[in-house]
Tab-separated table of C-alpha atoms and ligand atoms in Angstrom:
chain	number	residue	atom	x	y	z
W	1	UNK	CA	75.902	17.053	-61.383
W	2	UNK	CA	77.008	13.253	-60.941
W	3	UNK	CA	77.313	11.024	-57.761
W	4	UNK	CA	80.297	9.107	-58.559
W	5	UNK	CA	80.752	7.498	-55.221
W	6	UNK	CA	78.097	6.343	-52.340
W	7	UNK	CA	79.766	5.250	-49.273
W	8	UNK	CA	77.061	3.144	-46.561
W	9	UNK	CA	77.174	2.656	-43.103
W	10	UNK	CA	74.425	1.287	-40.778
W	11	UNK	CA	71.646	2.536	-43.149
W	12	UNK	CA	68.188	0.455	-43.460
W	13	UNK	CA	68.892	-2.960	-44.684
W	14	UNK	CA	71.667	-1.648	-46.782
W	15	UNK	CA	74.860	-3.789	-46.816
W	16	UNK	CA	77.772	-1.449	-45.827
W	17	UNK	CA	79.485	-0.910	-48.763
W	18	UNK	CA	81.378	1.467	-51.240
W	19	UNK	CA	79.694	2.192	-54.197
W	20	UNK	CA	80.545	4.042	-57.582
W	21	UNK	CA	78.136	5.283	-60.251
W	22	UNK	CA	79.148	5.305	-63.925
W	23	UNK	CA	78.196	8.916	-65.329
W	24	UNK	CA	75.129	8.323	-67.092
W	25	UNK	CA	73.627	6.381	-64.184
W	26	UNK	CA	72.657	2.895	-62.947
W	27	UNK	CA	68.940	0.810	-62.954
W	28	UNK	CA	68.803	-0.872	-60.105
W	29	UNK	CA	66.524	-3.971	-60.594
W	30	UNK	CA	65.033	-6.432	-57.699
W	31	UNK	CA	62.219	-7.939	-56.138
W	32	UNK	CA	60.288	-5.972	-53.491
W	33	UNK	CA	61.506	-5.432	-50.059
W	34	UNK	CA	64.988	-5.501	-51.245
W	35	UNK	CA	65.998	-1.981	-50.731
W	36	UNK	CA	65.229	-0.098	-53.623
W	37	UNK	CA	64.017	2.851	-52.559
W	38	UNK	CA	66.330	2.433	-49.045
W	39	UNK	CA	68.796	3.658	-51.374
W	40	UNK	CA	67.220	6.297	-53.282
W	41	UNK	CA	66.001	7.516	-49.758
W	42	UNK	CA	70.361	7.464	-48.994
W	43	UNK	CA	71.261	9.454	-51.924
W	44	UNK	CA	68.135	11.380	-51.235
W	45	UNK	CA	69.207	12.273	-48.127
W	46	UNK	CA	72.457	13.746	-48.453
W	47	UNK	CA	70.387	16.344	-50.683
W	48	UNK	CA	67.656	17.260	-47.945
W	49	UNK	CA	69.108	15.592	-44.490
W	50	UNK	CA	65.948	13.706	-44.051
W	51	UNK	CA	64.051	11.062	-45.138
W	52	UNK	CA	61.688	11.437	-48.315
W	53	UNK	CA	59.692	9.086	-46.504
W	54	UNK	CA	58.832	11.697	-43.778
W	55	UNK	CA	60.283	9.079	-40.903
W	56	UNK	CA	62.858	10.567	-38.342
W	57	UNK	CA	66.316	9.584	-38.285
W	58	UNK	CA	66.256	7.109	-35.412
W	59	UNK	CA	63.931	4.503	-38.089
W	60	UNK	CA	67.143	4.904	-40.517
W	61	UNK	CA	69.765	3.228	-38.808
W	62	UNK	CA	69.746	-0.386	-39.428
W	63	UNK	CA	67.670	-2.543	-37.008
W	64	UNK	CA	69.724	-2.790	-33.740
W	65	UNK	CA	72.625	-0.925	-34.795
W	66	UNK	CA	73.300	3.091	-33.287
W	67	UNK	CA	74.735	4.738	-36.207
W	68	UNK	CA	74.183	5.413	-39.586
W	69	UNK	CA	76.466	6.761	-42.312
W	70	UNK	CA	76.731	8.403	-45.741
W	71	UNK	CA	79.028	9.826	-47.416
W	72	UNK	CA	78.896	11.162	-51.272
W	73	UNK	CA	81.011	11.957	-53.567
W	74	UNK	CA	79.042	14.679	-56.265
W	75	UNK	CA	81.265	15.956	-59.215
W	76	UNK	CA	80.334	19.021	-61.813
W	77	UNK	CA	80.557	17.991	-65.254
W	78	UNK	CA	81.824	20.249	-67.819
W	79	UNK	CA	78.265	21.572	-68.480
W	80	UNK	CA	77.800	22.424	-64.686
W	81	UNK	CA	78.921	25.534	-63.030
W	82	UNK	CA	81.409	24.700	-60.806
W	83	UNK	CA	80.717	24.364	-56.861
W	84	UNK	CA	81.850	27.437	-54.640
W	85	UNK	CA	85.523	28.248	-55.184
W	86	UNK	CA	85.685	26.865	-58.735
W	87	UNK	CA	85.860	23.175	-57.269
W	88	UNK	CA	84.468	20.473	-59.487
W	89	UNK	CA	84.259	17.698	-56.820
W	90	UNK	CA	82.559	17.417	-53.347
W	91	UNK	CA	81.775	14.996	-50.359
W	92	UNK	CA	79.034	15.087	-48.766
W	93	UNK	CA	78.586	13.259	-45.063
W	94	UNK	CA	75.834	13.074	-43.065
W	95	UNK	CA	76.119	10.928	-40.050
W	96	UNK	CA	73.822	10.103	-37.251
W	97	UNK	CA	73.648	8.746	-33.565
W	98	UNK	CA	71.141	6.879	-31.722
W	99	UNK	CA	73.017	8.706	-28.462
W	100	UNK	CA	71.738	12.285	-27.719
W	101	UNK	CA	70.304	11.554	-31.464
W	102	UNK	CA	73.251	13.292	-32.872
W	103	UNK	CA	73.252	14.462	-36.651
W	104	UNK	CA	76.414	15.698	-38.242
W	105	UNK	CA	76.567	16.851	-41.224
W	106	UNK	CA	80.485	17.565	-43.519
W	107	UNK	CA	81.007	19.182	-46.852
W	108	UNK	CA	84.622	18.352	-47.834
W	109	UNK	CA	85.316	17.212	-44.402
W	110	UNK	CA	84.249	20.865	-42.387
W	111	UNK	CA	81.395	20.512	-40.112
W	112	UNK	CA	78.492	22.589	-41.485
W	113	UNK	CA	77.752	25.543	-39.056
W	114	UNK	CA	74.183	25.270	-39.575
W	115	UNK	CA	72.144	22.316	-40.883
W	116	UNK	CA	70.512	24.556	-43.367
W	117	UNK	CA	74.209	24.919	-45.141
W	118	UNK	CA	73.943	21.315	-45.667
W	119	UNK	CA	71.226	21.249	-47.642
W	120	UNK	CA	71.033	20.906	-51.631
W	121	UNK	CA	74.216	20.200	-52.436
W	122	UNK	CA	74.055	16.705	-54.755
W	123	UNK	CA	71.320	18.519	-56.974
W	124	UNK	CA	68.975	15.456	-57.180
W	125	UNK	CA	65.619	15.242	-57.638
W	126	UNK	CA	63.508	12.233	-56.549
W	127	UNK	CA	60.506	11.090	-58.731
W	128	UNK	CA	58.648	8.409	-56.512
W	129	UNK	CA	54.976	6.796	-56.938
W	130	UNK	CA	54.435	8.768	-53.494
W	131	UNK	CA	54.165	12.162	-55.365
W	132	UNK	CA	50.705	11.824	-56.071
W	133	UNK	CA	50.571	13.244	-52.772
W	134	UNK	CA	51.758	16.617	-54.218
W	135	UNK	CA	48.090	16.998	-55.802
W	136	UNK	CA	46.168	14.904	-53.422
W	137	UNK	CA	46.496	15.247	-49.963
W	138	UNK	CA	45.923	18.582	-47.929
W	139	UNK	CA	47.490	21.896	-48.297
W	140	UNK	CA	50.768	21.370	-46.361
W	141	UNK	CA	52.219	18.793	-48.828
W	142	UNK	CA	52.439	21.583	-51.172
W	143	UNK	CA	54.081	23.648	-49.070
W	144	UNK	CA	56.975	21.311	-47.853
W	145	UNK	CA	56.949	20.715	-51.514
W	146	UNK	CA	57.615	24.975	-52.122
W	147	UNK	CA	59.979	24.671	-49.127
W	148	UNK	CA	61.824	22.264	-50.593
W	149	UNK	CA	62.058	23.544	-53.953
W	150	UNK	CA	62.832	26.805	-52.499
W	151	UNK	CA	65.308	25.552	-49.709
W	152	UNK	CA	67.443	24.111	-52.591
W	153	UNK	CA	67.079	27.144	-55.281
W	154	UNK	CA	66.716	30.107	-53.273
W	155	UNK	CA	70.195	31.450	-50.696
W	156	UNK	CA	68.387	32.328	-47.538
W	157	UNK	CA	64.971	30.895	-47.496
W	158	UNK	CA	65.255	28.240	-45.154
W	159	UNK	CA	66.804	30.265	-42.894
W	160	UNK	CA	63.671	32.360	-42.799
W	161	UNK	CA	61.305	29.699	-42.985
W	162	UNK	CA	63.001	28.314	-39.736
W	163	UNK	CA	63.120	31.684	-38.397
W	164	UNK	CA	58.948	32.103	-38.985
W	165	UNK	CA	58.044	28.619	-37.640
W	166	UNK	CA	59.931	29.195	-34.594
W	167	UNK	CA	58.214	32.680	-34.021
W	168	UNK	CA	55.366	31.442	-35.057
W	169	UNK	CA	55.118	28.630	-31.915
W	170	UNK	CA	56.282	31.317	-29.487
W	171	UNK	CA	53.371	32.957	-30.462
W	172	UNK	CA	50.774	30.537	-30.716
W	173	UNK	CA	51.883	29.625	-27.329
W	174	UNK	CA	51.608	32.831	-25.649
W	175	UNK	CA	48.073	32.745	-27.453
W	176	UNK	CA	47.410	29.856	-26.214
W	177	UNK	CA	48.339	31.131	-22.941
W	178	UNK	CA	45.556	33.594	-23.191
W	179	UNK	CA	47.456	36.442	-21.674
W	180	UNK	CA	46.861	40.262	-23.511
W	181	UNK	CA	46.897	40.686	-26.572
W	182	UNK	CA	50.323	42.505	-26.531
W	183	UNK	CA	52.288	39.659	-25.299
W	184	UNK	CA	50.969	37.620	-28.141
W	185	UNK	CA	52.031	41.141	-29.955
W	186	UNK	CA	55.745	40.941	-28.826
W	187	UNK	CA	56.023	38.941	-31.282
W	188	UNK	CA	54.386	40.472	-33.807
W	189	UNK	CA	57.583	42.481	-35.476
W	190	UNK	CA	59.922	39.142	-36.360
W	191	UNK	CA	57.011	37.535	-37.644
W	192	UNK	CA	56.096	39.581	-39.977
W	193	UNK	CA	59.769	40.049	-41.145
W	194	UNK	CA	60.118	36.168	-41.538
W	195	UNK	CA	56.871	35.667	-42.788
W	196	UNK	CA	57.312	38.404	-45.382
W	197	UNK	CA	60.834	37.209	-46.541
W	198	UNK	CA	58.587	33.687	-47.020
W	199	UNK	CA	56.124	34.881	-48.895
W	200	UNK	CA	57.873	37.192	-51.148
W	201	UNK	CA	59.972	34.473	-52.164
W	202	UNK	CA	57.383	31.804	-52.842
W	203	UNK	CA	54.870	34.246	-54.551
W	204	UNK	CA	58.090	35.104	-56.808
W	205	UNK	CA	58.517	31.475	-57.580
W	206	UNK	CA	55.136	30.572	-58.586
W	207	UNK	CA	54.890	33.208	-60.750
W	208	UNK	CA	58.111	33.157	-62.258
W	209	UNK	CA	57.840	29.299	-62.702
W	210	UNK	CA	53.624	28.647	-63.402
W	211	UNK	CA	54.559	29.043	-67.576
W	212	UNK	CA	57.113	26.610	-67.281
W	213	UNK	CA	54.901	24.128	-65.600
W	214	UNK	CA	52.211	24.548	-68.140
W	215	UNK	CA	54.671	23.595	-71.061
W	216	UNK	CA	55.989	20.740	-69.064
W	217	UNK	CA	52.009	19.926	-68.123
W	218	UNK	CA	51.360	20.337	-71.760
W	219	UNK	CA	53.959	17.827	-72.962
W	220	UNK	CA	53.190	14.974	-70.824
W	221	UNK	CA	49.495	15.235	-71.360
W	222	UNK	CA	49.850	15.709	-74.860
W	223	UNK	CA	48.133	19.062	-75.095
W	224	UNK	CA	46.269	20.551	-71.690
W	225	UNK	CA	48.498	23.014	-69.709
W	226	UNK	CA	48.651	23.177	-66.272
W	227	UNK	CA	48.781	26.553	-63.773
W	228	UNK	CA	49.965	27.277	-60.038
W	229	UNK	CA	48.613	30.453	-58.313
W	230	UNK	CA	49.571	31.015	-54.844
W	231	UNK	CA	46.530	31.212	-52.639
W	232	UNK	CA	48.722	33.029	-49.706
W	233	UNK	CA	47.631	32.780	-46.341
W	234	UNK	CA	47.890	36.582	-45.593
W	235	UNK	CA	44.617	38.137	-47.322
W	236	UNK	CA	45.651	41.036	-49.656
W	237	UNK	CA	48.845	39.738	-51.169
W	238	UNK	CA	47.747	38.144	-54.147
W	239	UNK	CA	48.353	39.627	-57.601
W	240	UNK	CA	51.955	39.564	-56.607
W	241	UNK	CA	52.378	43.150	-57.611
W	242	UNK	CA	54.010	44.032	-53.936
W	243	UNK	CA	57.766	44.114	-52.915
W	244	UNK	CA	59.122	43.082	-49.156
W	245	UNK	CA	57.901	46.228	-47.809
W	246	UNK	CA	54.311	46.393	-49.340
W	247	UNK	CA	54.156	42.609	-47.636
W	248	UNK	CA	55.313	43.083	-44.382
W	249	UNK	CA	52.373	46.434	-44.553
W	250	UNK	CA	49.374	43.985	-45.428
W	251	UNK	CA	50.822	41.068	-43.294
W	252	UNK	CA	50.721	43.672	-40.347
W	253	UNK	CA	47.398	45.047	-41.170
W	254	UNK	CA	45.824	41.742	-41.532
W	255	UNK	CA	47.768	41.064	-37.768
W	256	UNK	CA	45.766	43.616	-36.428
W	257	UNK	CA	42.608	42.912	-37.793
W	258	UNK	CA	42.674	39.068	-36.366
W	259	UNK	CA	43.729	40.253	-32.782
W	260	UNK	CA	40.039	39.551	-31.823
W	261	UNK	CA	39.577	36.302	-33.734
W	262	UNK	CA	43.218	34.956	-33.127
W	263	UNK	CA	42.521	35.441	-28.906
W	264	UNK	CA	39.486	33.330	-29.173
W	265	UNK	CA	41.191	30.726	-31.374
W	266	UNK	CA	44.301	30.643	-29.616
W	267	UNK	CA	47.034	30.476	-32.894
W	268	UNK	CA	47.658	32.544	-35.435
W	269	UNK	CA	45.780	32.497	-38.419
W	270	UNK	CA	47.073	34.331	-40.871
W	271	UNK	CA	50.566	34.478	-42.807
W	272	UNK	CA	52.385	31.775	-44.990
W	273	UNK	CA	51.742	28.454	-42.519
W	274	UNK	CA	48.108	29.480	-43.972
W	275	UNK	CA	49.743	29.525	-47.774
W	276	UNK	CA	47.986	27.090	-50.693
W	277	UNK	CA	49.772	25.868	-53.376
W	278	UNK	CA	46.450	25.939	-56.353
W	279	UNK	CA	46.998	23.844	-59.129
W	280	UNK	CA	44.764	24.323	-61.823
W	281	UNK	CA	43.964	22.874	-65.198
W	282	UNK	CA	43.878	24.856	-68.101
W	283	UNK	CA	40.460	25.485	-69.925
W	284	UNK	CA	39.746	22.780	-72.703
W	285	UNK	CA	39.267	20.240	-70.386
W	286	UNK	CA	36.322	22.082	-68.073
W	287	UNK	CA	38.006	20.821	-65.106
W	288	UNK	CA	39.416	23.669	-62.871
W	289	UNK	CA	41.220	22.277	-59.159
W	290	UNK	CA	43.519	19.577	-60.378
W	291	UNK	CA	42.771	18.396	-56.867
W	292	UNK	CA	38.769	18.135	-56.697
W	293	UNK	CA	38.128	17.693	-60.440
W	294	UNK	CA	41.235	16.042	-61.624
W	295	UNK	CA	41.188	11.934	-63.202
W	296	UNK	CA	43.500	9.967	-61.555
W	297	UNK	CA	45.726	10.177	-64.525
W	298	UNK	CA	45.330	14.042	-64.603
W	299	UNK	CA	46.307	14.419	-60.819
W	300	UNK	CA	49.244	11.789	-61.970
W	301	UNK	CA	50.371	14.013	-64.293
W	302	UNK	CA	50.499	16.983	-62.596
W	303	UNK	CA	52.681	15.348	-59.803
W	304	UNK	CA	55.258	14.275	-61.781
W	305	UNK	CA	55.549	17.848	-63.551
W	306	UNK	CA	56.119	19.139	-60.246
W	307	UNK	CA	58.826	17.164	-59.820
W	308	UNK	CA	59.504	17.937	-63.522
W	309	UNK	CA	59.822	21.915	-62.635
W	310	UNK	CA	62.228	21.355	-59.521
W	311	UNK	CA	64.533	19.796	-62.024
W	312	UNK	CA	64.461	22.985	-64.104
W	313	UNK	CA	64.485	24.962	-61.331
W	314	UNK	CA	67.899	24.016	-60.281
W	315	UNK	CA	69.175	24.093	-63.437
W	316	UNK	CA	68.013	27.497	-63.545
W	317	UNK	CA	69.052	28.839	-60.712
W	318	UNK	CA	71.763	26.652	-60.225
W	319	UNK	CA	73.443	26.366	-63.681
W	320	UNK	CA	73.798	22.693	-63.096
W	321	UNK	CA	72.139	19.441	-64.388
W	322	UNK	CA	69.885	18.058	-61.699
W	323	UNK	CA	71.048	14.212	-60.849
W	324	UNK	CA	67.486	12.445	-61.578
W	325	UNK	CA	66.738	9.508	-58.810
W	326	UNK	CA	63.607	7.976	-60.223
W	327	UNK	CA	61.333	5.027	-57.444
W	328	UNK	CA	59.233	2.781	-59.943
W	329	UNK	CA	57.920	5.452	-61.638
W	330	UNK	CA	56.723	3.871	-64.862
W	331	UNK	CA	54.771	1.066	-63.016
W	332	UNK	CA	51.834	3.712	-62.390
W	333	UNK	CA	51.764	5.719	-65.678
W	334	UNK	CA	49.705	4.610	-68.943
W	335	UNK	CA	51.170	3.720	-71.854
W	336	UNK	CA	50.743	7.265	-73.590
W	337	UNK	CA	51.906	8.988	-71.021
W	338	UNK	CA	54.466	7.052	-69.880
W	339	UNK	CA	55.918	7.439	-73.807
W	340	UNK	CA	55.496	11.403	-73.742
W	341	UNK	CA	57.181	11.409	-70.211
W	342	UNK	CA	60.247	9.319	-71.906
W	343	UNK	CA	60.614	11.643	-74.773
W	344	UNK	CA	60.414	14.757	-72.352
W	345	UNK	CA	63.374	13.374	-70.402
W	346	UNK	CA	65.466	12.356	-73.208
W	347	UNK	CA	65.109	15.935	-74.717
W	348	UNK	CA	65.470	17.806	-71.333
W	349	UNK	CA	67.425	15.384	-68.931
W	350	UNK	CA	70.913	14.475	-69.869
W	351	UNK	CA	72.330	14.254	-66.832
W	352	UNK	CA	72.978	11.337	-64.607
W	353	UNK	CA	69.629	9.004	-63.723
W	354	UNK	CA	69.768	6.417	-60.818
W	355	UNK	CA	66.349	4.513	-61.384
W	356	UNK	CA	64.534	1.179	-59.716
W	357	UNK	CA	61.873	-0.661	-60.884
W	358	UNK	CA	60.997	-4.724	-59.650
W	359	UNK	CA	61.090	-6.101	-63.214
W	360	UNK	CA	63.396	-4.981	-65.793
W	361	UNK	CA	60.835	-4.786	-68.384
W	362	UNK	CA	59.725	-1.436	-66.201
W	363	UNK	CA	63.289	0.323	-66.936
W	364	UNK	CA	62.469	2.412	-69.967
W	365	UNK	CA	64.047	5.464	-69.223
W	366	UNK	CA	67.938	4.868	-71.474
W	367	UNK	CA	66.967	1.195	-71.108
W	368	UNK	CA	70.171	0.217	-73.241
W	369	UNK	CA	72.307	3.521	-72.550
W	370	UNK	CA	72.668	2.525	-68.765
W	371	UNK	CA	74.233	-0.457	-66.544
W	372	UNK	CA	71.918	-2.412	-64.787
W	373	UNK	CA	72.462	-3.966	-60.926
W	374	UNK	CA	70.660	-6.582	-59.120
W	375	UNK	CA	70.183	-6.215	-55.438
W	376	UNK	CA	69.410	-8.700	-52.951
W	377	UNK	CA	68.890	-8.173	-49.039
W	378	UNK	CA	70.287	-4.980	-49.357
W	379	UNK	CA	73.731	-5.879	-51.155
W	380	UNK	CA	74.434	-4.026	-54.588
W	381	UNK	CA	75.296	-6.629	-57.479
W	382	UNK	CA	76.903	-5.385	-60.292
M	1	LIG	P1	59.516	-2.374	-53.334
M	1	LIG	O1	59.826	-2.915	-54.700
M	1	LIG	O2	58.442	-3.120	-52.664
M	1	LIG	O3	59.298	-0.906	-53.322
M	1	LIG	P2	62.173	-1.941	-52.171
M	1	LIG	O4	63.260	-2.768	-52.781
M	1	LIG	O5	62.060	-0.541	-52.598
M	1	LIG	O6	60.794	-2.720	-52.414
M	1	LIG	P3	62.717	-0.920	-49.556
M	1	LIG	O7	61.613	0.009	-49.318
M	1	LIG	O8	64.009	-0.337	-49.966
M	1	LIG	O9	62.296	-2.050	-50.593
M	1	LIG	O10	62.868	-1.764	-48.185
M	1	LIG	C1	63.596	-2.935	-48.104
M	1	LIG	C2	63.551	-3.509	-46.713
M	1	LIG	O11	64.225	-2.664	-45.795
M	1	LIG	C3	62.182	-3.757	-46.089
M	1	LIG	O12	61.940	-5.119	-46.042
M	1	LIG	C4	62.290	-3.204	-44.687
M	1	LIG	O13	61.825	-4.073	-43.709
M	1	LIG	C5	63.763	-3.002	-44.508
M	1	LIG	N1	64.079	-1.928	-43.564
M	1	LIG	C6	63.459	-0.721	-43.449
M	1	LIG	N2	64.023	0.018	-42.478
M	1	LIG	C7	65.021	-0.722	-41.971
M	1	LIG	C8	65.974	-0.507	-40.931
M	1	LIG	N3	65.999	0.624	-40.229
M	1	LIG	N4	66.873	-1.497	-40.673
M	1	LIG	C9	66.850	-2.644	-41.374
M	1	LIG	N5	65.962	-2.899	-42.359
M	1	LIG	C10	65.062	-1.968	-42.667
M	2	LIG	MG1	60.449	0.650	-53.215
């Protein structure tokens, strides 16, 4: 997959402008606080429809300004499978209002239905300094991060996840409420049908995918492998031995048994909001949690092969070359690493790669196989 044309409007400090990407890719190359990552984070976003920053959409549009928008043009190359109806070129547009904070969201010009249809259609995958994250921080960065993954591989997924987490509030709020049980238990029925969709698919995932990470864990270290289990959030699932129905059973089972608890607690405590994504180093290196027992450089690692394994999960699933949008991301490895990382990519990447760094001696990723821009205040120079 290739972006070969970015159109800007009203987006961060971005200079409104038209721009188009040679095939291999581009390395953008500035000072700091130019808008590097702004436009990573507008690529970015015709992909997801948010920020990768986490900010809402009102701290996008330039200072004083009420609308921002993007459009993209993303074409599949020869070694791509073609888009839906054999098409080989796309445009993307997402546009949003500061009025009645309006988001709309076009593929060819059509006005998605839902803003889950929008979603994953440019194929990238964003490496930033950030994803250290991933291994560090609590439990529900790993599960945006399956959402995500799973939002752009899986047909269907988000539209359960968004059918859970709305169930789910209704019920924590009737919980809350403190009425019976049963109204709490109204409830009960979609839950567990979301829920079980959710699970299903992530446990599926993890297991399907926890060899590849390993090998990709094993290449950038230079020999230690790296696991994911899922530690799911509804007691009795693990093993990953059940199909939908055996799920939904133990989901509703463990329902049941937390009526008691869940009434003093007021919110639901079990099912896949309670999910954890383990990561886990391989014996030879006595460490187990990548997240308590991990070096910096470990946990480093491990990130980035996260990121590594969404690539290859939409080429998998998606029979297309992932477009590769890479923040800085040399800056923070060490040398070794850095070198077995570079290798890795040259051997598994060959796709487009639209990558920033502040000094040009940090672009070592097809250093002489791509153009280079400047950028200043927010305007493009090439
Ligand atoms: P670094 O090398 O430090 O990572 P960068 O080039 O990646 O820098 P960006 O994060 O892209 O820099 O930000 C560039 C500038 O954009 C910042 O100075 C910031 O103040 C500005 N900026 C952020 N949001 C907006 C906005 N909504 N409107 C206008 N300017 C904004
Ligand atoms: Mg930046």
């Amino acid at each position: 997959m290739r972006l070969a044309r970015l159109e800007l409007r009203g987006f961060r400090n971005l200079v409104d402008d038209t721009l188009e990407f040679p095939p291999e890719g581009v390395a953008v190359v500035g000072p700091n606080a130019q808008g590097k990552s702004n436009l990573l984070e507008a690529i970015h976003y015709l992909e997801l429809l948010r920020s990768f920053r986490g900010v809402s959409d009102r701290d996008l549009v330039r200072f004083g300004e009420d609308v921002f928008r993007l459009e993209g043009r993303v074409v599949a190359e020869e070694v791509d499978a073609p888009f839906e109806g054999g098409l080989r070129d796309r445009s993307v547009a997402a546009a949003w209002q500061r009025t009645g904070s309006r988001k709309k969201v076009t593929l060819d010009g059509v006005e998605v239905d839902r803003l889950g249809d929008g979603v994953g259609h440019v194929g990238a995958v964003l490496f930033t300094p950030a994803d250290l994250a991933l291994v560090d921080d609590g439990p529900h960065v790993r599960r945006r991060y399956l959402d995500i993954v799973l939002s752009l591989s899986e047909p269907g997924y988000l539209a359960s996840l968004q059918r859970y987490r709305q169930v789910l509030s209704q019920r924590n709020a009737a919980l809350k409420a403190g009425g019976h049980p049963s109204q709490a238990g109204a409830w009960d029925g979609l839950l567990v049908d979301a829920g079980s969709r959710v699970t299903l698919l992530r446990s599926r995932w993890v297991q399907a995918m926890s060899g590849v990470l390993s090998l990709i864990h094993q290449e950038i270290s230079g020999g230690t492998g790296a696991r994911m289990t899922l530690e799911s959030g509804i007691a009795g699932v693990e093993g990953g031995e059940l199909d939908e129905e055996g799920v939904r059973e133990v989901f509703r089972t463990a329902l049941a048994g937390s009526q008691e608890r869940e009434a003093r607690l007021g919110t639901t405590t079990v099912g896949p909001h309670r999910d954890e994504l383990l990561l886990l180093l391989e014996p030879g290196e006595g460490a187990r949690d990548v997240r308590r027992f991990g070096s910096g450089g470990q946990r480093r690692s491990v990130a980035l092969s996260l990121r590594l394994l969404e690539a290859e999960t939409i080429r998998r699933r998606k029979g297309r070359e992932p477009l590769l949008l890479m923040d800085d991301v040399f800056a923070e490895l060490d040398e070794a690493r850095s070198i077995r990382l570079l290798e890795l990519l040259d051997r598994t990447a060959v796709g487009q790669v639209i990558l920033t760094a502040p000094r040009k001696a940090e672009i070592r990723f097809r250093d002489e196989g791509i153009e280079r821009w400047g950028i200043r205040e927010g305007k493009l120079l090439r």
